[in-house]
Amino acid sequence: MTVIEVRDLRKAYGETVAVRDVSFTVEAGEIFGILGPNGAGKTTTVECIAGLRRPDQGTIHVLGREPHDSTLRYEVGVQLQESQLPDKISVREALDLYASFYPDPADWRALTRELGLADKLNTRYVKLSGGQKQRLSIALALIGSPKIAILDELTTGLDPQARRDTWDLIESIRDSGVTILLVTHFMEEAERLCDRLAVIDHGEVVALDTPSGLISGLDTEQRLRFRPSRPLDDALLTALPEVRSVKRHGEQIEVIGTGNLLHAVTSTLAVNQIIAAELRIEQASLDDAFVRLTSRSGKE
Ligand code: ATP
């Protein structure tokens, strides 16, 4: 079931066209990522979906309704980039205040336990660490028991452990039935969390796929390095259609190629009773996909 539908979205700020012709759908129960470099138009897109900005053109439906439909505020939780609370508000006061906006709020005591904030209830906002502020903003986005949570740059500024803890948390929120729209510019985060991704660059969707689909869609080179257990004729490898080149680095052989290079090379070695010692493989990553996709549209 489609829960968010964006069609031909366009939004400009004066002369700056932040988003042009963006279209995608988000299905119930998925973690959908919007990935793109700084200034690509990610925040503008989610602000339009959250009903905080009006598009210049295009249509958006959230749970079948227009984004600014007031009934959606009980069904969509939003955690926006750099959301700030007053310095002196305590965690408990912030949660109480936000809970009062909803007819049927989540039990915030349970939320704070899940989010590791249970011992910070009396701490003032200004005294929280970056990770704790982030977790509080997630709690506030979830306090209305939303069907959809929109999370913008949620792990920016967090240390690696706090980032991983936040990822586990997002997965458990999804497992509880909430659809998640996640804005990120961290490739690792997108790869780890997202079921599908829209890569946005210069206000346009340049790719829409699963993380592994994006990677395999690239005809990227792979690189194998190994030390053969006995002398090997390069021609054995260069004869393989998957192999583009073979180089020697002392005792090491480097094979560059495409397709199922690993299988092609290791089976040829096996037939010739050669063992590949110290075998290392370098394959394309979502980083490579991202750089290729975004630099391509930049050139245009
Ligand atoms: P970042 O990763 O840096 O947050 P983003 O992908 O979220 O970037 P947006 O914040 O949507 O990108 O910005 C897209 C473009 O629109 C940028 O060129 C930005 O400078 C411009 N822009 C965003 N908000 C405004 C605004 N309120 N007024 C004028 N220009 C804006």
Coordinates of C-alpha atoms in Angstrom, one line a residue, residues 83-290:
S83 CA 15.1 21.2 15.7
Q84 CA 15.7 23.2 18.8
L85 CA 13.9 23.3 22.1
P86 CA 14.2 26.0 24.8
D87 CA 17.4 25.6 26.8
K88 CA 15.6 25.3 30.1
I89 CA 12.9 22.8 29.3
S90 CA 13.5 19.4 30.9
V91 CA 13.1 16.1 29.0
R92 CA 10.0 15.3 31.0
E93 CA 8.4 18.8 30.3
A94 CA 9.1 18.5 26.6
L95 CA 7.6 15.1 26.4
D96 CA 4.5 16.1 28.5
L97 CA 4.1 19.2 26.3
Y98 CA 4.3 17.3 23.0
A99 CA 2.0 14.5 24.4
S100 CA -0.6 17.1 25.2
F101 CA -0.9 17.9 21.4
Y102 CA -2.3 14.5 20.7
P103 CA -5.6 12.8 21.5
D104 CA -4.0 9.4 22.0
P105 CA -0.3 9.9 22.7
A106 CA 2.2 7.0 23.1
D107 CA 3.3 6.1 26.6
W108 CA 6.3 8.4 26.9
R109 CA 7.8 6.5 29.8
A110 CA 8.1 3.4 27.6
L111 CA 9.5 5.6 24.8
T112 CA 12.2 7.1 27.0
R113 CA 13.2 3.6 28.2
E114 CA 13.5 2.4 24.6
L115 CA 15.4 5.5 23.7
G116 CA 17.8 5.4 26.7
L117 CA 16.5 8.7 28.1
A118 CA 14.8 7.3 31.2
D119 CA 17.5 8.6 33.6
K120 CA 17.5 12.1 31.9
L121 CA 13.9 13.0 32.6
N122 CA 14.8 15.9 34.8
T123 CA 17.8 17.1 32.7
R124 CA 17.4 20.4 31.0
Y125 CA 17.6 20.4 27.2
V126 CA 20.8 22.5 27.2
K127 CA 22.6 19.9 29.3
L128 CA 21.9 17.0 27.0
S129 CA 24.6 15.6 24.8
G130 CA 24.2 15.7 21.0
G131 CA 23.1 12.1 20.9
Q132 CA 20.6 12.6 23.8
K133 CA 19.1 15.7 22.0
Q134 CA 18.8 13.6 18.9
R135 CA 17.1 10.8 20.8
L136 CA 14.7 13.3 22.4
S137 CA 13.8 14.7 19.0
I138 CA 13.0 11.1 17.8
A139 CA 10.9 10.6 20.9
L140 CA 9.0 13.8 20.2
A141 CA 8.4 12.7 16.6
L142 CA 7.0 9.4 17.8
I143 CA 5.0 10.6 20.7
G144 CA 1.8 10.9 18.8
S145 CA 2.0 7.2 17.8
P146 CA 2.3 8.2 14.1
K147 CA 1.9 5.9 11.1
I148 CA 4.7 7.7 9.3
A149 CA 7.8 9.2 10.8
I150 CA 9.8 11.7 8.8
L151 CA 13.4 11.9 10.1
D152 CA 15.8 14.5 8.6
E153 CA 19.6 14.0 9.1
L154 CA 19.0 12.2 12.3
T155 CA 22.5 11.0 12.9
T156 CA 24.5 14.1 11.8
G157 CA 26.9 15.0 14.6
L158 CA 26.7 11.7 16.4
D159 CA 29.7 9.6 17.3
P160 CA 29.9 6.1 15.5
Q161 CA 28.5 4.2 18.5
A162 CA 25.6 6.6 19.0
R163 CA 24.9 6.5 15.2
R164 CA 24.8 2.7 15.4
D165 CA 22.5 2.7 18.4
T166 CA 20.2 5.1 16.5
W167 CA 20.1 2.8 13.5
D168 CA 19.0 -0.1 15.8
L169 CA 16.3 2.2 17.2
I170 CA 15.0 3.1 13.8
E171 CA 14.8 -0.5 12.8
S172 CA 12.8 -1.3 15.9
I173 CA 10.5 1.6 15.2
R174 CA 9.9 0.2 11.7
D175 CA 9.4 -3.3 13.1
S176 CA 6.6 -1.8 15.3
G177 CA 4.8 -0.9 12.1
V178 CA 5.8 2.7 11.4
T179 CA 6.8 3.7 7.9
I180 CA 9.9 5.8 7.9
L181 CA 11.0 8.5 5.5
L182 CA 14.7 9.2 6.2
V183 CA 16.8 12.0 4.9
T184 CA 20.5 11.3 5.0
H185 CA 23.8 12.0 3.3
F186 CA 25.6 9.1 4.9
M187 CA 26.0 6.2 2.5
E188 CA 26.6 3.7 5.3
E189 CA 23.4 4.7 6.9
A190 CA 21.4 4.4 3.7
E191 CA 22.9 1.0 2.9
R192 CA 22.3 -0.3 6.4
L193 CA 18.8 1.0 7.0
C194 CA 16.9 1.8 3.8
D195 CA 14.8 -0.7 1.9
R196 CA 14.7 1.7 -1.1
L197 CA 16.4 5.0 -1.8
A198 CA 15.8 8.0 -4.0
V199 CA 19.1 9.7 -4.8
I200 CA 18.5 13.4 -5.3
D201 CA 21.0 15.8 -6.9
H202 CA 20.4 19.4 -8.1
G203 CA 16.7 19.0 -7.2
E204 CA 16.1 15.9 -9.3
V205 CA 15.8 12.2 -8.6
V206 CA 18.8 10.7 -10.4
A207 CA 18.2 7.1 -9.2
L208 CA 15.5 5.2 -7.4
D209 CA 16.2 1.6 -6.3
T210 CA 17.3 -0.7 -3.4
P211 CA 20.8 0.0 -2.1
S212 CA 22.0 -3.2 -3.7
G213 CA 20.2 -2.4 -6.9
L214 CA 21.9 0.9 -7.1
I215 CA 25.3 -0.7 -6.7
S216 CA 24.7 -3.6 -9.1
G217 CA 23.3 -1.1 -11.7
L218 CA 26.7 0.3 -12.0
D219 CA 29.0 -1.4 -14.4
T220 CA 31.8 -0.9 -12.0
E221 CA 35.1 -2.6 -12.1
Q222 CA 36.1 -5.1 -9.4
R223 CA 39.6 -5.7 -8.3
L224 CA 41.0 -9.0 -7.0
R225 CA 44.5 -9.5 -5.6
F226 CA 46.1 -12.7 -4.6
R227 CA 49.3 -14.7 -4.4
P228 CA 49.1 -17.8 -6.6
S229 CA 50.4 -21.0 -4.9
R230 CA 52.5 -21.8 -8.1
P231 CA 53.5 -19.9 -11.2
L232 CA 50.6 -18.8 -13.4
D233 CA 50.4 -17.8 -17.1
D234 CA 48.5 -14.5 -17.4
A235 CA 46.8 -15.8 -20.5
L236 CA 44.7 -18.2 -18.4
L237 CA 43.1 -15.2 -16.9
T238 CA 43.1 -12.7 -19.8
A239 CA 41.2 -15.3 -21.8
L240 CA 38.2 -14.9 -19.4
P241 CA 35.5 -12.6 -20.7
E242 CA 35.1 -11.1 -17.2
V243 CA 38.8 -10.0 -17.1
R244 CA 39.9 -6.6 -18.4
S245 CA 43.5 -6.6 -17.2
V246 CA 46.1 -8.5 -15.2
K247 CA 48.9 -6.8 -13.4
R248 CA 51.8 -8.2 -11.3
H249 CA 53.0 -6.6 -8.1
G250 CA 55.9 -8.8 -7.0
E251 CA 54.4 -12.2 -6.1
Q252 CA 50.9 -10.7 -6.1
I253 CA 48.6 -10.7 -9.1
E254 CA 46.0 -8.0 -9.5
V255 CA 43.0 -8.8 -11.8
I256 CA 40.6 -6.1 -12.8
G257 CA 37.3 -7.0 -14.4
T258 CA 33.5 -6.9 -14.3
G259 CA 30.5 -9.3 -13.8
N260 CA 31.1 -12.3 -11.7
L261 CA 34.8 -11.8 -11.7
L262 CA 35.5 -13.7 -8.4
H263 CA 33.8 -16.9 -9.6
A264 CA 35.4 -16.8 -13.0
V265 CA 38.9 -16.3 -11.6
T266 CA 38.7 -18.8 -8.7
S267 CA 37.2 -21.5 -10.9
T268 CA 39.9 -21.1 -13.5
L269 CA 42.5 -21.3 -10.7
A270 CA 40.9 -24.4 -9.2
V271 CA 40.8 -26.2 -12.6
N272 CA 44.6 -25.5 -12.8
Q273 CA 45.1 -26.6 -9.2
I274 CA 46.3 -23.2 -8.1
I275 CA 45.4 -21.9 -4.7
A276 CA 44.8 -18.1 -4.3
A277 CA 46.5 -17.1 -1.1
E278 CA 45.9 -13.7 0.6
L279 CA 42.9 -13.2 -1.6
R280 CA 41.4 -9.7 -1.4
I281 CA 38.4 -8.3 -3.3
E282 CA 37.5 -4.6 -3.8
Q283 CA 33.9 -4.1 -5.0
A284 CA 31.8 -1.2 -5.7
S285 CA 30.0 0.3 -2.7
L286 CA 27.0 2.6 -2.4
D287 CA 29.7 5.4 -2.1
D288 CA 30.8 4.6 -5.6
A289 CA 27.2 4.5 -6.8
F290 CA 26.5 7.9 -5.2

